[in-house]
Coordinates of C-alpha atoms and ligand atoms in Angstrom, one line a residue:
Chain A
M1 CA 26.9 -75.5 171.8
P2 CA 24.9 -72.3 171.3
D3 CA 24.8 -70.4 174.5
L4 CA 21.2 -69.2 175.2
S5 CA 21.7 -68.5 178.9
H6 CA 21.1 -64.7 178.3
R7 CA 17.6 -65.7 177.2
R8 CA 16.7 -66.6 180.7
A9 CA 16.3 -62.9 181.4
D10 CA 13.3 -63.0 179.1
F11 CA 11.4 -65.4 181.3
P12 CA 10.2 -63.6 184.5
I13 CA 8.9 -66.8 186.1
L14 CA 12.3 -68.5 186.1
H15 CA 13.7 -66.0 188.6
Q16 CA 12.1 -67.3 191.8
Q17 CA 12.9 -69.6 194.7
V18 CA 11.1 -72.8 195.4
G19 CA 11.6 -74.4 198.8
G20 CA 14.5 -72.1 199.4
H21 CA 16.3 -73.1 196.2
P22 CA 16.4 -71.4 192.8
L23 CA 13.7 -72.9 190.6
I24 CA 14.9 -75.3 188.0
Y25 CA 12.1 -75.9 185.6
L26 CA 12.4 -79.2 183.9
D27 CA 8.8 -79.8 182.8
S28 CA 8.6 -77.9 179.5
A29 CA 7.3 -81.0 177.7
A30 CA 4.2 -80.6 179.8
S31 CA 4.0 -76.9 179.3
S32 CA 6.7 -74.3 178.5
Q33 CA 7.3 -71.0 180.2
K34 CA 6.5 -67.7 178.5
P35 CA 8.9 -64.9 177.7
R36 CA 8.1 -61.3 178.5
Q37 CA 7.7 -60.7 174.7
V38 CA 4.7 -63.0 174.7
I39 CA 3.2 -61.6 177.9
D40 CA 3.7 -58.1 176.6
A41 CA 1.9 -58.9 173.3
L42 CA -1.1 -60.1 175.3
V43 CA -1.2 -57.0 177.4
R44 CA -0.7 -54.8 174.4
Y45 CA -3.5 -56.5 172.6
Y46 CA -5.9 -56.1 175.5
E47 CA -4.9 -52.5 176.2
R48 CA -5.0 -51.3 172.6
D49 CA -6.6 -53.5 170.1
N50 CA -9.2 -55.8 171.8
A51 CA -12.4 -56.4 169.7
N52 CA -14.1 -59.3 168.0
V53 CA -12.6 -60.4 164.7
H54 CA -14.2 -60.7 161.3
R55 CA -17.4 -58.9 162.6
G56 CA -16.9 -55.2 163.0
L57 CA -16.1 -52.5 160.6
H58 CA -14.7 -50.3 163.2
E59 CA -11.0 -49.5 163.8
L60 CA -10.4 -51.9 166.7
S61 CA -12.1 -54.9 165.0
N62 CA -10.1 -54.2 161.9
R63 CA -6.9 -54.1 163.9
A64 CA -7.7 -57.3 165.8
T65 CA -8.7 -59.1 162.6
E66 CA -5.6 -58.0 160.8
Q67 CA -3.3 -59.2 163.6
F68 CA -5.3 -62.4 163.9
E69 CA -5.1 -63.3 160.3
A70 CA -1.4 -62.3 160.1
V71 CA -0.7 -65.0 162.7
R72 CA -2.4 -67.5 160.5
A73 CA 0.0 -66.7 157.7
K74 CA 2.9 -66.7 160.1
V75 CA 2.0 -70.2 161.3
A76 CA 1.7 -71.4 157.7
R77 CA 5.2 -70.2 157.0
F78 CA 6.5 -71.5 160.3
I79 CA 5.4 -75.1 159.6
G80 CA 5.8 -75.0 155.8
A81 CA 2.1 -75.1 154.9
A82 CA 1.3 -74.2 151.3
S83 CA -1.4 -71.7 152.3
A84 CA -2.7 -69.9 155.4
D85 CA -6.1 -71.5 154.6
E86 CA -4.6 -74.8 155.7
V87 CA -4.1 -73.5 159.3
I88 CA -7.1 -74.0 161.6
F89 CA -6.9 -72.6 165.1
T90 CA -7.9 -75.0 167.9
R91 CA -7.5 -75.1 171.7
G92 CA -4.5 -77.4 171.3
T93 CA -3.3 -80.7 170.1
T94 CA -6.1 -82.6 171.8
E95 CA -8.8 -80.6 170.1
G96 CA -7.0 -80.9 166.7
V97 CA -7.0 -84.7 166.9
N98 CA -10.6 -84.8 168.1
L99 CA -11.7 -82.5 165.3
V100 CA -10.2 -85.0 162.7
A101 CA -11.3 -88.0 164.6
Q102 CA -14.9 -86.7 164.7
V103 CA -15.3 -84.9 161.4
W104 CA -13.0 -86.8 159.0
A105 CA -13.6 -90.2 160.6
S106 CA -17.4 -89.9 160.7
H107 CA -17.4 -88.9 157.1
F108 CA -14.9 -91.4 155.7
L109 CA -14.8 -94.5 158.0
R110 CA -17.0 -97.5 157.3
P111 CA -17.5 -100.6 159.3
G112 CA -14.4 -102.9 159.0
D113 CA -12.0 -100.0 158.1
V114 CA -8.7 -99.9 159.9
I115 CA -7.0 -97.1 161.7
V116 CA -3.3 -97.7 162.3
S117 CA -1.8 -96.0 165.4
T118 CA 1.3 -96.8 167.4
G119 CA 2.1 -98.0 170.9
M120 CA 3.8 -94.8 171.9
E121 CA 0.9 -92.3 171.4
H122 CA -0.2 -89.8 174.0
H123 CA -3.7 -90.5 175.2
S124 CA -4.9 -87.5 173.3
N125 CA -3.9 -89.2 170.0
L126 CA -5.2 -92.5 171.1
V127 CA -8.5 -92.2 172.9
P128 CA -10.2 -90.0 170.1
W129 CA -9.4 -92.8 167.6
Q130 CA -10.8 -95.5 169.9
L131 CA -14.0 -93.4 170.2
A132 CA -14.1 -92.9 166.4
A133 CA -13.6 -96.6 165.8
E134 CA -16.4 -97.4 168.2
R135 CA -18.7 -95.0 166.5
C136 CA -17.9 -96.1 162.9
G137 CA -17.4 -99.8 163.5
A138 CA -13.7 -99.5 162.6
V139 CA -10.8 -101.1 164.3
V140 CA -7.6 -99.6 165.6
K141 CA -4.4 -101.5 165.1
Y142 CA -1.1 -100.6 166.8
V143 CA 2.5 -100.6 165.6
P144 CA 4.6 -102.2 168.3
V145 CA 7.4 -100.2 170.0
L146 CA 10.8 -101.9 170.0
E147 CA 13.0 -102.3 173.1
D148 CA 15.2 -99.3 172.0
G149 CA 12.1 -97.1 171.9
T150 CA 11.7 -96.9 168.2
L151 CA 8.8 -98.1 166.1
D152 CA 8.8 -101.5 164.5
L153 CA 8.8 -100.1 161.0
A154 CA 8.6 -103.5 159.3
A155 CA 5.5 -104.2 161.3
L156 CA 4.2 -100.8 160.4
R157 CA 4.6 -101.4 156.7
A158 CA 3.0 -104.8 157.0
L159 CA 0.0 -103.3 158.8
L160 CA -0.4 -100.7 156.1
E161 CA -0.3 -103.3 153.4
E162 CA -2.9 -105.5 155.0
G163 CA -5.6 -103.5 153.3
S164 CA -8.7 -101.6 154.6
V165 CA -6.4 -99.1 156.3
K166 CA -7.9 -95.7 155.9
L167 CA -5.9 -93.6 158.4
L168 CA -2.5 -93.7 160.0
T169 CA -1.7 -91.6 163.0
C170 CA 1.7 -91.2 164.6
V171 CA 3.5 -89.0 167.0
H172 CA 6.4 -87.0 165.6
V173 CA 8.5 -86.9 168.8
S174 CA 7.4 -89.1 171.7
N175 CA 6.7 -87.2 175.0
S176 CA 7.8 -90.3 177.0
L177 CA 10.6 -91.8 175.0
G178 CA 12.0 -88.8 173.2
T179 CA 12.0 -90.9 170.0
I180 CA 11.9 -88.9 166.8
N181 CA 9.9 -91.0 164.4
P182 CA 10.7 -91.0 160.6
V183 CA 7.4 -89.4 159.8
A184 CA 8.3 -88.4 156.3
Q185 CA 9.2 -92.0 155.4
I186 CA 6.1 -93.3 157.2
C187 CA 3.8 -90.8 155.5
A188 CA 5.3 -91.6 152.1
W189 CA 4.4 -95.3 152.6
A190 CA 0.9 -94.4 153.6
R191 CA 0.4 -91.9 150.8
A192 CA 1.5 -94.5 148.2
L193 CA -1.4 -96.7 149.5
G194 CA -3.9 -93.9 149.6
I195 CA -4.0 -93.8 153.4
T196 CA -4.7 -90.4 155.1
T197 CA -2.1 -89.4 157.7
L198 CA -2.1 -87.4 160.9
V199 CA 1.1 -86.5 162.8
D200 CA 1.1 -85.3 166.4
G201 CA 3.7 -82.6 166.5
A202 CA 3.1 -81.5 170.1
Q203 CA 6.8 -82.2 171.1
A204 CA 8.3 -81.4 167.7
V205 CA 7.2 -77.9 166.7
G206 CA 9.3 -75.2 168.3
H207 CA 12.0 -77.7 169.1
M208 CA 13.2 -78.7 165.7
P209 CA 12.5 -77.5 162.1
V210 CA 9.1 -78.8 161.0
D211 CA 7.9 -78.7 157.4
V212 CA 4.5 -80.3 156.8
Q213 CA 5.0 -80.4 153.1
A214 CA 8.3 -82.2 153.4
I215 CA 6.7 -84.6 155.9
G216 CA 3.9 -85.1 153.4
C217 CA 1.2 -85.6 156.0
D218 CA -2.5 -84.7 155.5
F219 CA -2.9 -83.4 159.1
Y220 CA -0.5 -82.1 161.6
V221 CA -1.4 -80.9 165.1
F222 CA 0.4 -79.0 167.9
S223 CA -0.2 -76.9 171.0
G224 CA 0.9 -73.3 171.5
H225 CA 1.5 -73.6 175.3
K226 CA 4.4 -76.0 174.7
I227 CA 6.2 -73.4 172.5
C228 CA 6.1 -70.3 174.6
A229 CA 2.6 -69.3 173.6
P230 CA -0.4 -69.0 176.0
T231 CA -2.5 -72.0 177.0
G232 CA -5.8 -72.5 175.1
I233 CA -4.4 -72.1 171.6
G234 CA -3.2 -74.7 169.1
V235 CA -3.1 -75.5 165.5
L236 CA -4.5 -78.1 163.2
Y237 CA -2.8 -78.1 159.8
G238 CA -4.9 -79.8 157.1
R239 CA -3.9 -80.2 153.5
A240 CA -6.2 -78.1 151.4
E241 CA -7.5 -81.0 149.3
V242 CA -8.4 -83.0 152.4
L243 CA -10.1 -80.1 154.2
A244 CA -12.2 -79.3 151.1
N245 CA -13.9 -82.7 151.4
M246 CA -14.7 -82.4 155.1
P247 CA -18.1 -81.3 156.5
P248 CA -18.2 -78.7 159.3
W249 CA -17.6 -79.5 162.9
H250 CA -19.2 -77.1 165.4
G251 CA -22.0 -75.0 164.1
G252 CA -22.2 -71.3 164.9
G253 CA -21.0 -67.9 164.0
E254 CA -18.0 -67.4 161.6
M255 CA -18.4 -70.8 159.9
I256 CA -21.5 -70.0 157.9
D257 CA -22.0 -68.6 154.4
S258 CA -25.7 -68.1 154.7
V259 CA -28.3 -69.2 157.2
T260 CA -32.0 -69.6 156.6
L261 CA -34.5 -71.3 158.9
E262 CA -34.6 -74.1 156.3
G263 CA -30.9 -74.7 156.3
S264 CA -27.4 -73.2 156.0
T265 CA -24.4 -73.2 153.8
Y266 CA -20.9 -73.1 155.1
K267 CA -17.7 -71.3 154.4
Q268 CA -14.6 -73.1 153.2
A269 CA -11.7 -73.9 155.5
P270 CA -10.3 -72.6 157.7
A271 CA -13.5 -70.6 158.8
R272 CA -15.6 -73.7 158.3
F273 CA -13.9 -75.3 161.3
E274 CA -13.7 -72.3 163.5
A275 CA -17.2 -71.6 164.8
G276 CA -17.7 -68.9 167.4
T277 CA -15.4 -66.2 168.7
P278 CA -11.9 -67.7 168.7
D279 CA -9.2 -67.2 171.3
I280 CA -8.0 -64.0 169.7
A281 CA -5.5 -63.1 172.4
G282 CA -4.2 -66.7 172.3
V283 CA -3.6 -66.3 168.6
I284 CA -1.8 -63.0 169.1
G285 CA 0.3 -64.6 171.8
L286 CA 1.1 -67.6 169.4
G287 CA 2.3 -65.1 166.8
A288 CA 4.5 -63.4 169.4
A289 CA 5.9 -66.8 170.5
I290 CA 6.8 -67.7 166.9
D291 CA 8.5 -64.3 166.4
Y292 CA 10.4 -65.0 169.6
L293 CA 11.5 -68.5 168.6
E294 CA 12.5 -67.4 165.1
G295 CA 14.4 -64.5 166.6
I296 CA 16.6 -67.1 168.2
G297 CA 16.4 -69.5 165.4
I298 CA 14.7 -72.9 165.4
E299 CA 18.0 -74.5 164.3
V300 CA 19.8 -72.9 167.2
I301 CA 17.1 -74.1 169.7
H302 CA 17.3 -77.6 168.2
A303 CA 21.1 -77.7 168.5
H304 CA 20.9 -76.4 172.1
G305 CA 18.3 -79.1 173.0
Q306 CA 20.4 -81.8 171.4
E307 CA 23.6 -80.9 173.2
L308 CA 21.8 -80.6 176.5
I309 CA 20.0 -83.9 176.4
Q310 CA 22.9 -85.9 175.1
A311 CA 25.2 -84.5 177.8
T312 CA 22.4 -85.2 180.4
L313 CA 22.0 -88.8 179.2
Q314 CA 25.7 -89.4 179.7
K315 CA 25.6 -88.0 183.3
L316 CA 22.5 -90.0 184.2
Q317 CA 24.4 -93.2 183.6
T318 CA 26.3 -92.4 186.9
V319 CA 23.2 -92.7 189.0
P320 CA 22.9 -96.2 190.5
G321 CA 19.7 -98.1 189.5
L322 CA 18.6 -95.5 187.0
R323 CA 17.1 -96.7 183.7
V324 CA 16.3 -94.3 180.9
L325 CA 13.5 -95.2 178.4
G326 CA 14.0 -94.5 174.7
P327 CA 16.8 -94.5 172.2
P328 CA 20.2 -94.8 173.7
P329 CA 22.8 -92.1 173.0
P330 CA 24.0 -90.9 170.6
V331 CA 20.7 -91.3 168.7
Q332 CA 19.0 -88.0 168.3
R333 CA 15.9 -87.6 170.5
G334 CA 13.7 -84.9 171.8
S335 CA 15.2 -82.9 174.6
L336 CA 13.7 -85.0 177.3
A337 CA 14.5 -88.1 179.3
A338 CA 12.0 -90.3 181.2
F339 CA 13.6 -92.7 183.6
S340 CA 12.9 -95.1 186.4
L341 CA 14.9 -95.4 189.6
A342 CA 15.1 -98.8 191.3
C343 CA 14.8 -97.4 194.8
A344 CA 12.1 -94.8 194.4
H345 CA 8.7 -94.6 192.8
P346 CA 8.3 -91.5 190.4
H347 CA 6.0 -89.8 192.9
D348 CA 8.5 -90.1 195.7
L349 CA 11.4 -88.9 193.5
V350 CA 9.4 -85.9 192.1
E351 CA 8.4 -85.0 195.7
Y352 CA 12.0 -85.2 196.8
A353 CA 13.3 -83.1 193.8
N354 CA 10.6 -80.5 194.5
T355 CA 12.0 -79.8 197.9
K356 CA 15.3 -79.0 196.1
G357 CA 13.6 -76.5 193.7
L358 CA 13.4 -78.9 190.8
A359 CA 10.2 -79.2 188.7
L360 CA 10.1 -82.8 187.3
R361 CA 7.1 -84.7 186.1
G362 CA 6.3 -88.1 187.5
G363 CA 3.7 -90.6 186.4
H364 CA 2.6 -92.2 183.1
H365 CA 2.8 -89.0 181.1
C366 CA -0.5 -89.8 179.4
T367 CA 1.1 -92.9 177.8
Q368 CA -0.2 -95.8 179.9
P369 CA 0.1 -98.4 177.2
L370 CA 3.7 -97.4 176.6
M371 CA 4.5 -97.6 180.3
R372 CA 3.0 -101.1 180.4
R373 CA 5.1 -102.0 177.4
F374 CA 8.2 -101.2 179.3
G375 CA 7.0 -102.8 182.5
V376 CA 6.9 -99.7 184.6
V377 CA 4.0 -98.0 186.4
G378 CA 5.4 -94.7 185.5
T379 CA 8.6 -92.8 185.2
S380 CA 10.1 -89.5 186.2
R381 CA 10.7 -87.1 183.4
A382 CA 13.1 -84.2 182.9
S383 CA 12.4 -82.1 179.8
F384 CA 14.3 -79.1 178.6
Y385 CA 13.7 -76.0 176.5
L386 CA 15.8 -73.1 175.3
Y387 CA 16.1 -71.6 178.8
N388 CA 17.6 -74.6 180.5
T389 CA 21.4 -74.8 181.1
H390 CA 24.1 -77.4 181.6
A391 CA 24.4 -76.2 185.2
E392 CA 20.7 -77.2 185.7
A393 CA 21.3 -80.6 184.2
D394 CA 24.3 -81.1 186.6
R395 CA 22.1 -80.1 189.5
L396 CA 19.5 -82.6 188.4
V397 CA 22.1 -85.4 188.4
E398 CA 23.3 -84.3 191.8
V399 CA 19.8 -84.3 193.3
L400 CA 19.2 -87.8 191.8
H401 CA 22.4 -89.1 193.6
Q402 CA 21.1 -87.6 196.8
A403 CA 17.7 -89.2 196.3
V404 CA 19.2 -92.6 195.8
K405 CA 20.9 -92.1 199.2
F406 CA 17.7 -91.0 200.8
F407 CA 15.5 -93.8 199.6
S408 CA 17.8 -96.8 199.6
Chain B
M1 CA 19.9 -81.3 208.4
A2 CA 18.5 -78.6 206.0
A3 CA 14.9 -77.5 206.6
E4 CA 13.7 -79.2 203.4
D5 CA 15.2 -82.5 204.6
A6 CA 13.3 -82.1 207.9
A7 CA 10.0 -81.8 205.9
L8 CA 11.0 -84.8 203.8
R9 CA 11.8 -86.8 206.9
D10 CA 8.4 -85.9 208.3
L11 CA 6.8 -87.4 205.2
Y12 CA 9.2 -90.3 204.8
Q13 CA 9.6 -91.4 208.4
Q14 CA 11.8 -94.5 209.0
V15 CA 8.8 -96.7 209.6
I16 CA 7.3 -95.7 206.2
L17 CA 10.5 -96.3 204.3
D18 CA 10.8 -99.6 206.1
H19 CA 7.3 -100.8 205.2
S20 CA 7.6 -99.5 201.6
R21 CA 10.9 -101.5 201.2
H22 CA 9.6 -104.6 203.0
P23 CA 5.8 -104.6 202.8
R24 CA 4.0 -107.0 205.2
N25 CA 1.1 -109.3 204.2
Q26 CA 1.7 -109.2 200.5
G27 CA -0.2 -111.7 198.5
R28 CA -3.7 -112.9 197.8
L29 CA -6.4 -114.9 199.6
D30 CA -8.7 -117.5 198.1
G31 CA -11.7 -119.2 199.5
P32 CA -15.4 -118.8 200.4
D33 CA -15.1 -116.0 202.9
C34 CA -12.6 -114.0 201.0
H35 CA -13.5 -110.6 199.6
H36 CA -11.5 -108.6 197.1
A37 CA -11.5 -105.1 195.9
R38 CA -9.2 -102.9 193.8
G39 CA -8.1 -99.3 194.4
H40 CA -7.0 -97.2 191.4
N41 CA -5.4 -93.8 191.3
P42 CA -6.0 -92.4 187.8
A43 CA -3.7 -89.5 188.4
C44 CA -0.6 -91.8 188.6
G45 CA -1.8 -95.2 187.4
D46 CA -1.1 -96.8 190.8
E47 CA -3.1 -99.8 191.7
V48 CA -3.6 -101.7 194.9
E49 CA -5.7 -104.8 195.4
V50 CA -6.9 -106.0 198.8
W51 CA -8.1 -109.4 199.8
L52 CA -9.7 -110.0 203.2
K53 CA -11.1 -113.1 204.8
T54 CA -14.0 -112.6 207.3
G55 CA -14.9 -114.8 210.2
P56 CA -18.4 -115.8 211.4
Q57 CA -18.9 -112.5 213.2
G58 CA -17.6 -110.5 210.2
Q59 CA -14.2 -110.0 211.9
I60 CA -11.2 -109.7 209.6
E61 CA -9.4 -113.0 210.1
D62 CA -6.8 -112.4 207.4
I63 CA -5.9 -109.6 205.0
R64 CA -3.4 -109.3 202.1
F65 CA -2.6 -106.8 199.4
E66 CA -0.8 -106.6 196.1
G67 CA 0.1 -103.7 194.0
Q68 CA 2.7 -101.2 192.9
G69 CA 3.0 -97.7 194.0
C70 CA 4.9 -95.0 195.8
A71 CA 6.4 -95.4 199.2
I72 CA 3.4 -93.7 200.8
S73 CA 0.8 -96.0 199.2
Q74 CA 2.9 -99.1 199.8
A75 CA 3.7 -98.3 203.4
S76 CA 0.1 -97.3 204.1
A77 CA -1.2 -100.6 202.7
S78 CA 1.3 -102.6 204.7
L79 CA 0.6 -100.8 207.9
M80 CA -3.1 -101.1 207.3
T81 CA -3.0 -104.9 207.0
L82 CA -1.3 -105.1 210.4
A83 CA -3.8 -102.7 212.0
L84 CA -6.9 -104.4 210.5
K85 CA -6.0 -108.0 211.1
G86 CA -8.3 -109.4 213.8
A87 CA -10.5 -106.3 213.9
S88 CA -14.3 -106.5 214.2
P89 CA -16.2 -104.8 211.3
E90 CA -17.0 -101.9 213.7
A91 CA -13.5 -101.5 214.9
A92 CA -12.2 -101.7 211.3
R93 CA -14.6 -98.9 210.3
R94 CA -13.6 -96.8 213.2
L95 CA -10.0 -97.2 212.2
M96 CA -10.7 -96.3 208.6
A97 CA -12.5 -93.1 209.7
D98 CA -9.6 -92.3 212.1
F99 CA -7.0 -92.9 209.4
H100 CA -8.9 -90.7 207.0
A101 CA -9.1 -87.9 209.7
L102 CA -5.3 -88.4 210.3
V103 CA -4.1 -87.9 206.7
T104 CA -6.6 -85.3 205.6
G105 CA -6.7 -83.3 208.9
A106 CA -10.4 -82.7 208.1
S107 CA -11.6 -83.9 211.5
A108 CA -10.3 -85.0 214.8
V109 CA -8.8 -88.5 215.3
G110 CA -11.0 -90.4 217.7
D111 CA -8.6 -93.1 218.9
A112 CA -5.0 -92.2 218.3
E113 CA -3.7 -95.2 220.2
A114 CA -5.5 -97.6 217.9
L115 CA -3.7 -96.0 214.9
G116 CA -0.3 -96.9 216.4
N117 CA 2.4 -97.0 213.7
L118 CA -0.1 -95.5 211.3
L119 CA 0.5 -92.2 213.0
A120 CA 3.7 -91.9 211.0
L121 CA 1.5 -91.1 208.0
E122 CA 0.3 -87.8 209.6
G123 CA 3.0 -86.0 207.6
V124 CA 0.9 -86.6 204.5
Q125 CA -1.4 -83.7 205.7
K126 CA 1.2 -81.2 204.5
F127 CA 1.4 -82.8 201.1
P128 CA -2.3 -82.7 199.8
Q129 CA -1.4 -84.3 196.5
R130 CA -0.3 -87.4 198.4
I131 CA -3.5 -88.0 200.4
K132 CA -4.8 -90.2 197.5
C133 CA -1.7 -92.3 197.7
A134 CA -2.1 -92.8 201.5
T135 CA -5.8 -93.7 201.2
L136 CA -5.6 -95.9 198.1
A137 CA -5.5 -99.3 199.9
W138 CA -8.0 -98.1 202.5
H139 CA -10.7 -97.5 200.0
A140 CA -10.1 -101.0 198.6
A141 CA -10.2 -102.5 202.1
E142 CA -13.5 -100.7 202.9
Q143 CA -15.1 -102.0 199.7
A144 CA -13.9 -105.5 200.4
L145 CA -15.2 -105.2 204.0
N146 CA -18.6 -104.0 202.8
Q147 CA -18.9 -107.1 200.5
G148 CA -18.0 -109.2 203.5
T149 CA -20.6 -107.8 205.8
Q150 CA -23.3 -107.7 203.1
N151 CA -22.7 -111.4 202.4
G152 CA -22.7 -112.0 206.2
R153 CA -26.1 -110.4 206.6
S154 CA -27.7 -112.2 203.7
S155 CA -26.5 -115.7 204.7
Ligands
LIG501 C1 3.0 -86.0 172.2 C2 1.8 -85.2 172.8 N1 0.6 -85.3 172.2 C3 -0.4 -84.6 172.7 C4 -0.3 -83.8 173.8 C5 -1.5 -83.1 174.3 O1 -1.4 -81.7 174.2 P1 -2.5 -80.7 174.8 O2 -2.8 -81.2 176.2 O3 -1.9 -79.4 174.7 O4 -3.7 -80.8 173.9 C6 0.9 -83.7 174.5 C7 1.1 -82.9 175.7 O5 0.7 -83.1 176.7 C8 2.0 -84.5 173.9 O6 3.2 -84.4 174.6

């Protein structure tokens, strides 16, 4: 397995004690930590180059604009987009989905149309579609999740072929199950039927190689904060052809071509969808994060995550009364495991682990329908990123054994 | 015992673990003088439902609960049913206020003796995230009691 332990030195936050124990951060699926390289890029930007973008003709504005647009090109390359114009900066995954669910859906959905989603979506790729359906008189239909945590692909195909389906939305890697969905296959089926597709890549980008053209989706969304970048910045990828037919979203500066009191004309994508002063520093930070990840190598990060999660799943089997959701080993999955413990509610377990310096997440992980599907109120989740080690996974298992003794 | 275990033992006292493992007065009530309300914690998805049956003077003749949740919410609900059974509406409201004061630390507890075993939940004060867990069933009980006393007045 690739040894990335020397990278821990890049993350200042990891070197602290919590409750008298070394911090073991196992909540990167909620938000990742930031390396010094990203923090330094933010400081450098504010200390040297800060100005509004696309507006000034002065030196600082030129510098800021140049760096800002260079990140757009970098993101395009990072996710395999055909052009930088297909990269729209957003606040994050949630905003990306909402943009599409408002702009695209309002423009293209008619009463009776069908949106196909799945039973394993994060609330942020679920509620916006329910709202859109309500507004447009459309219906949302859901692909069931099988017992092993995978999608019922036969049911998915059948749903797509029922007719009236205008959009398919699907998570790439589930934040609760770890399941890696065969999104390229799914998008190919949808495309053959003329169905527009959106893939939620919040847990995929930065963890595994992602190529939006190979996937063949129309939209792809992700958040910067989960891949070492600051909070408040994210990306909506939209295929050029699809973006070209979409009306603007927010109105304001940057997105206009010309404005008169009688009416206005708008720029093309991506500017069309980026009204107002953007999160410039966030974009600079995102660029630094991508540099950092590519410096290590996404393949290397992926291999590390796979090793770590597969080893952890094996060790978790030794904990009495513990049940892991999602695909059983050795099936590849995202580097996270959500589990329930017979003797302790997730809140109690997370509270217990916290006193041992472990940061776990407990609850429904914004996937309430999925929790209901598996008959649990919630689960505890451990999620890894490049800075986590086998020693930390061992400590997790040790603390779980102690918790079982404490609560039963 | 390590210091962190002492803090944990403060939160998870034996009586709390006991009541969370073996909750008392679980179930539902049905009938003309039965009132029902639901408590929901959107942060964790936990739900507790409370049923209570009121007598002619509005006193709580019987009380039951159902729901799933953490040890704190389950133990709090279980202990609550024991404390509220037989209470007059006034005594029940005093107890509710005292319990709230106990777990939030926001004000002084009026009658500590009446709280009895519920005093074991005082440790929640040091874990502000868990106050909602401790009060979940109590909010439901308060709503159910309000229904009961409103109906009582109108009839
Ligand atoms: C699969 C998935 N989709 C969407 C989101 C929402 O991301 P954000 O809150 O950054 O918009 C998350 C993260 O919480 C996620 O894990």
